[in-house]
Coordinates of C-alpha atoms in Angstrom, one line a residue:
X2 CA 12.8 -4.9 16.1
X3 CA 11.4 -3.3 19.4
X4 CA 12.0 0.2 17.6
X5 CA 8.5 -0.7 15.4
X6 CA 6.7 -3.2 16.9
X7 CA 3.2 -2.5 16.9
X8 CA 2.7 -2.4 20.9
X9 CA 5.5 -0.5 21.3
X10 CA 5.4 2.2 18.4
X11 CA 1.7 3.4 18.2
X12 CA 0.3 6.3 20.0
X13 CA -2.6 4.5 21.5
X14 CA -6.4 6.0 21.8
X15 CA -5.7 8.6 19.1
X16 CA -7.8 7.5 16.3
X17 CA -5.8 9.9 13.1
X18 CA -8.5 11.3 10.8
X19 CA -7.3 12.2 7.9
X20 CA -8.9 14.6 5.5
X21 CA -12.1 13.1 3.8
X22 CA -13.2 14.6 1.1
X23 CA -16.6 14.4 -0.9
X24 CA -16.1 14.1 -5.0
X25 CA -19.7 15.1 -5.7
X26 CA -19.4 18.4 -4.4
X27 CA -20.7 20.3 -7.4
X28 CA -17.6 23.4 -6.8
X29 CA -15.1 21.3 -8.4
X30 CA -12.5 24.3 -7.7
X31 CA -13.4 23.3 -3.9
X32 CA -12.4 19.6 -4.9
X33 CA -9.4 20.3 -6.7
X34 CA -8.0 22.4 -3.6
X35 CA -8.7 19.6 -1.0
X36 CA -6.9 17.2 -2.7
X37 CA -4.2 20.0 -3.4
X38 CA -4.0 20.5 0.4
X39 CA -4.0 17.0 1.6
X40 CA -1.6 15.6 -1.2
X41 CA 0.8 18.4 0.0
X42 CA 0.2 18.3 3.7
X43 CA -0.7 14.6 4.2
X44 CA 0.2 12.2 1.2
X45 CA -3.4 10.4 2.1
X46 CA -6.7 11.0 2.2
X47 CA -10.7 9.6 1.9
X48 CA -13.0 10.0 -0.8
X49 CA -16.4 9.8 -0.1
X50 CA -19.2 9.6 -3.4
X51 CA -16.4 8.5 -5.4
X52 CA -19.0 7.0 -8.2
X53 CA -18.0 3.5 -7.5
X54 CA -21.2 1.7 -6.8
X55 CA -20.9 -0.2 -3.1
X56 CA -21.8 -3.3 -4.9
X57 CA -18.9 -3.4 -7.4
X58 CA -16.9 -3.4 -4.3
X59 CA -18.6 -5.9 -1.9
X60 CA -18.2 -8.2 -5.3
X61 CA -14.3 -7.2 -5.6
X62 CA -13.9 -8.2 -1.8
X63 CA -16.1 -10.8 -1.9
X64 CA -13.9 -13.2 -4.6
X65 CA -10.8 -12.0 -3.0
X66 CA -11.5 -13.4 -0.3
X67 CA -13.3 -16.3 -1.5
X68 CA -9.7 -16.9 -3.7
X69 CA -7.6 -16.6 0.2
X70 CA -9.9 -19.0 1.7
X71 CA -9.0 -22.2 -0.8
X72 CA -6.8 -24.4 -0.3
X73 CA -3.1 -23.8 -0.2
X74 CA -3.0 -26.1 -3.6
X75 CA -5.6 -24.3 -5.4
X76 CA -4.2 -20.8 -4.6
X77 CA -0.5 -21.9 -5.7
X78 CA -1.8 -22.4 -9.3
X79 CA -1.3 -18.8 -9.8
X80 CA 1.7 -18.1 -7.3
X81 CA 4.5 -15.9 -8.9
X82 CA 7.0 -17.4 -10.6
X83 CA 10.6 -16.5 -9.3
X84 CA 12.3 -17.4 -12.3
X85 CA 10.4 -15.2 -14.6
X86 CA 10.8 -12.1 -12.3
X87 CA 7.8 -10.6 -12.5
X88 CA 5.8 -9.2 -9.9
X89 CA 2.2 -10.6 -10.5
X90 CA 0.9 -14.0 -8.8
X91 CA 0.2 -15.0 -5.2
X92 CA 2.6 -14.9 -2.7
X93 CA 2.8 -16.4 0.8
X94 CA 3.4 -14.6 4.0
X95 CA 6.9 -14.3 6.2
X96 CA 8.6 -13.8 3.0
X97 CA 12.1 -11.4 4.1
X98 CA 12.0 -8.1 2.7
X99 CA 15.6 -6.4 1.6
X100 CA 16.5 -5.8 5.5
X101 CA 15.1 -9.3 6.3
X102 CA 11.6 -8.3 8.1
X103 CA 8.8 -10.7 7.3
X104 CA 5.5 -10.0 6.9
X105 CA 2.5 -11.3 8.1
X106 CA 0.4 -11.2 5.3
X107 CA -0.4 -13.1 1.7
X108 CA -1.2 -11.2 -1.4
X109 CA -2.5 -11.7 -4.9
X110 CA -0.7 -9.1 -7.6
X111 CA -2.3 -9.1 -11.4
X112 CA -2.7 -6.2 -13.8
X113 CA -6.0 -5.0 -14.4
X114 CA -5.7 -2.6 -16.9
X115 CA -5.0 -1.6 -19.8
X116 CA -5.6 -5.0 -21.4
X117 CA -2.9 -5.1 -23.5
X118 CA -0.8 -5.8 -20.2
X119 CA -3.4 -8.3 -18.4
X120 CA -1.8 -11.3 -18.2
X121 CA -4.9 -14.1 -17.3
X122 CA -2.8 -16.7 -16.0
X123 CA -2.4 -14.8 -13.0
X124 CA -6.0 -14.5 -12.6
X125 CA -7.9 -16.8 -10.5
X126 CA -10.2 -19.3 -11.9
X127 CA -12.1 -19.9 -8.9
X128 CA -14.1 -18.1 -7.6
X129 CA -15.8 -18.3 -11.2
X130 CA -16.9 -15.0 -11.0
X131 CA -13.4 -13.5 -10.1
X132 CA -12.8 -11.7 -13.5
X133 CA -15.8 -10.7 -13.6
X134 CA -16.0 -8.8 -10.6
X135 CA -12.1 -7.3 -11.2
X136 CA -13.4 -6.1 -14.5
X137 CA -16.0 -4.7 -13.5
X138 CA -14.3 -2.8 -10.8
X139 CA -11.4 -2.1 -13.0
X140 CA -13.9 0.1 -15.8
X141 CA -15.3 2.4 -12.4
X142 CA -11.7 2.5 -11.1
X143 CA -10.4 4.4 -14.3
X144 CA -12.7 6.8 -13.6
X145 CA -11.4 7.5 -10.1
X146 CA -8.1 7.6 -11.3
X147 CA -8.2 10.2 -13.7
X148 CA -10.5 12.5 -11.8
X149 CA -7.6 12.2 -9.0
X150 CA -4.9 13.1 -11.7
X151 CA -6.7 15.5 -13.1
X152 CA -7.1 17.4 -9.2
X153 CA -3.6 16.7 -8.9
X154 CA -2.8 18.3 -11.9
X155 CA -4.4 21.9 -12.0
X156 CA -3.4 21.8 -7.9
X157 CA 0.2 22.1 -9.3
X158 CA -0.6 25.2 -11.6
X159 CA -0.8 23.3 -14.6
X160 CA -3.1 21.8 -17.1
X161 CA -5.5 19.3 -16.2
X162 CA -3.8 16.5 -18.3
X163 CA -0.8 17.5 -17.8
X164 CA 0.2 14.8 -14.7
X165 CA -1.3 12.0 -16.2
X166 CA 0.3 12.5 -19.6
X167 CA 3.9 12.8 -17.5
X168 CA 3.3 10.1 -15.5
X169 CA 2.6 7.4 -18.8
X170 CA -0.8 8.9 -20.2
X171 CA -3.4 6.3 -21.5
X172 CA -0.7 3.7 -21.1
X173 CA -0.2 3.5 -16.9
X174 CA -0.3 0.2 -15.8
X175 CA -3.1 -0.2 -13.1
X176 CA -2.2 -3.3 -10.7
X177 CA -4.6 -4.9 -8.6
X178 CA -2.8 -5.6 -4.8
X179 CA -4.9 -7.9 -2.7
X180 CA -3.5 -8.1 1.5
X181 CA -5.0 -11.0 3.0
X182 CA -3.3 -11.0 6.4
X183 CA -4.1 -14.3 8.4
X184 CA -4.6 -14.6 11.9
X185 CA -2.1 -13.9 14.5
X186 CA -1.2 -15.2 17.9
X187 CA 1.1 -12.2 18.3
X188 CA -0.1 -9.0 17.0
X189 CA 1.8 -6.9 18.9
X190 CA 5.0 -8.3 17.9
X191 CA 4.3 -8.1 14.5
X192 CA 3.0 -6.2 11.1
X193 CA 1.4 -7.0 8.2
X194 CA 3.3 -4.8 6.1
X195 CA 6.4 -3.1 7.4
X196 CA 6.5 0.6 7.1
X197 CA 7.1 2.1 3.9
X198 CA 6.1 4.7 1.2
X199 CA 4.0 3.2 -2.1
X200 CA 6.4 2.9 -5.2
X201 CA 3.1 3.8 -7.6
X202 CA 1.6 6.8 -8.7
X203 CA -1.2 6.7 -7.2
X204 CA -2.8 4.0 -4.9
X205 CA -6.3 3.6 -4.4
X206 CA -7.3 1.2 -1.4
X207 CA -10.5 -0.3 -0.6
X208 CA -10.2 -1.5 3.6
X209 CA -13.0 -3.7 5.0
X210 CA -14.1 -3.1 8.5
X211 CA -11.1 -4.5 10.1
X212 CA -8.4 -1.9 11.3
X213 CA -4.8 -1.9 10.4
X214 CA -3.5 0.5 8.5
X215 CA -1.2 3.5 10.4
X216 CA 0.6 6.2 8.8
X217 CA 3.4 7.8 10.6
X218 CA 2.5 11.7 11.6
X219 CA 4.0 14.3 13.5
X220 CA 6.6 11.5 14.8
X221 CA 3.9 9.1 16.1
X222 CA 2.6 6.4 14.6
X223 CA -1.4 6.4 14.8
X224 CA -4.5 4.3 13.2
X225 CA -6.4 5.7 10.7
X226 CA -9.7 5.8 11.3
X227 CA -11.8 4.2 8.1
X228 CA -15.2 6.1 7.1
X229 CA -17.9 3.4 5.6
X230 CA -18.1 2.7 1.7
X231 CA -15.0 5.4 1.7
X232 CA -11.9 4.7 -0.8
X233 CA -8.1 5.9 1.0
X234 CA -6.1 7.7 -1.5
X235 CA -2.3 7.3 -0.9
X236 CA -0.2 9.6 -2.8
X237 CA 3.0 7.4 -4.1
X238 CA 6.8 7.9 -4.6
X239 CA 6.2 8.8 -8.7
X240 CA 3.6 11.5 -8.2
X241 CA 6.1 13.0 -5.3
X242 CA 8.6 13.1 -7.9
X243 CA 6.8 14.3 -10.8
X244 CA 5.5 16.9 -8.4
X245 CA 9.0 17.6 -7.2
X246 CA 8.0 16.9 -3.9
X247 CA 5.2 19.3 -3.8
X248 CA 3.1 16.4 -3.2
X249 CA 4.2 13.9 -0.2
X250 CA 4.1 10.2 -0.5
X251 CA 2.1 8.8 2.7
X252 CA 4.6 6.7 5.2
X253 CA 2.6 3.9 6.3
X254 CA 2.5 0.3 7.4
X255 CA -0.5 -2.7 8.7
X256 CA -0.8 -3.8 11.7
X257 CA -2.0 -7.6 12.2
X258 CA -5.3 -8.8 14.0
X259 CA -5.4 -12.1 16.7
X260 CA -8.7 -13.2 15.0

């Protein structure tokens, strides 16, 4: 609708930088209270020196992408099945949503951990070094995660377990969500994800260098300006609930590119 098309909606040449924050710093008190403050005031923010290596995830984006380039044949040999209702597989683009938006954008949804609930037959088999790479990635990623839950945890007052354990302990599913948003002739029309808040805990994005995400501040909606070899943090709808709304799931959406 007009009301949130791209061209229309965003405040233009206001680049939104959002808190970044640096895990190494060696006062982890210091750590603990940024996230704290940008979970609460935010619901996003950047991690720089997060200990994933930039080479896990140049690998990670490099088969992703390599999987979106194949042929439409090759990539529907792990497409979702609607029968089964489950949410893994690929999926194609201008699929409705619940208030019959559409779009632009195809995405790949697998577990990654804990692998009791992979399921491989959602995995793709070429590129041959695409489990690899997730795997690899997915080990470094658990790391991340639980530092995060940990911050988020004491940053409520409690113990540093404490949020995890609520929120499913050693047995939280972590899903692995690739966007691959295609060209579009009309990018001010359209987005590649409609605006909405994250229904996870905790999502932990890796962006390349193209822009498109927006988050929706202060009554504007405004791009978010990416720092290099950063990861975004998004606080979701379950940590705003476990945290009874202390902490503030991000409102966000994509915009689409012409090239």
């Amino acid at each position: 609708s007009e009301k949130e098309q791209p061209a229309a909606t965003t405040l233009h040449g206001v680049v939104l930088e959002v808190p970044v924050i640096d895990m190494s710093d060696p006062e982890e008190e210091k750590v603990v209270e940024r996230i704290a403050e940008a979970s609460r005031g935010w619901g996003i923010f950047q991690v720089v020196n997060h200990g994933i290596p930039d080479e896990v995830i140049r690998e990670l984006q490099r088969v992703g992408k390599e999987f979106f380039e194949l042929p439409q044949a090759e990539k529907e040999a792990v497409a979702k099945d609607p029968a089964g209702g489950s949410i893994e597989g690929y999926g194609t683009s201008l699929q409705k949503d619940v208030d019959g938006k559409r779009g632009w954008v195809d995405h790949l949804f697998h577990r990654i951990w804990p692998p009791s609930a992979v399921n491989y037959k959602f995995w793709p088999k070429n590129p041959s070094s695409y489990r690899e790479a997730n795997e690899e990635y997915a080990k470094k990623l658990l790391e991340v995660g639980g530092r995060l839950f940990r911050s988020l945890s004491i940053g409520l007052g409690l113990e540093a377990h404490e949020l995890k354990e609520g929120a499913g302990g050693e047995d939280i599913i972590h899903l692995l969500k690739i966007n691959y948003y295609p060209p579009c002739p009309r990018p001010d029309l359209a987005l590649g994800v409609v605006a909405h808040t994250d229904m996870s805990a905790i999502t932990i994005l890796v962006p390349n260098e193209v822009q498109g995400l927006q988050v929706f501040k202060d009554e504007h909606w405004y791009d978010v300006k990416y720092i290099p070899n950063a990861l975004i943090i998004h606080i979701g709808d379950q940590i705003e609930i476990l945290s009874n709304g202390k902490y503030k799931s991000v409102y966000h959406r994509t915009t689409v590119d012409k090239e």
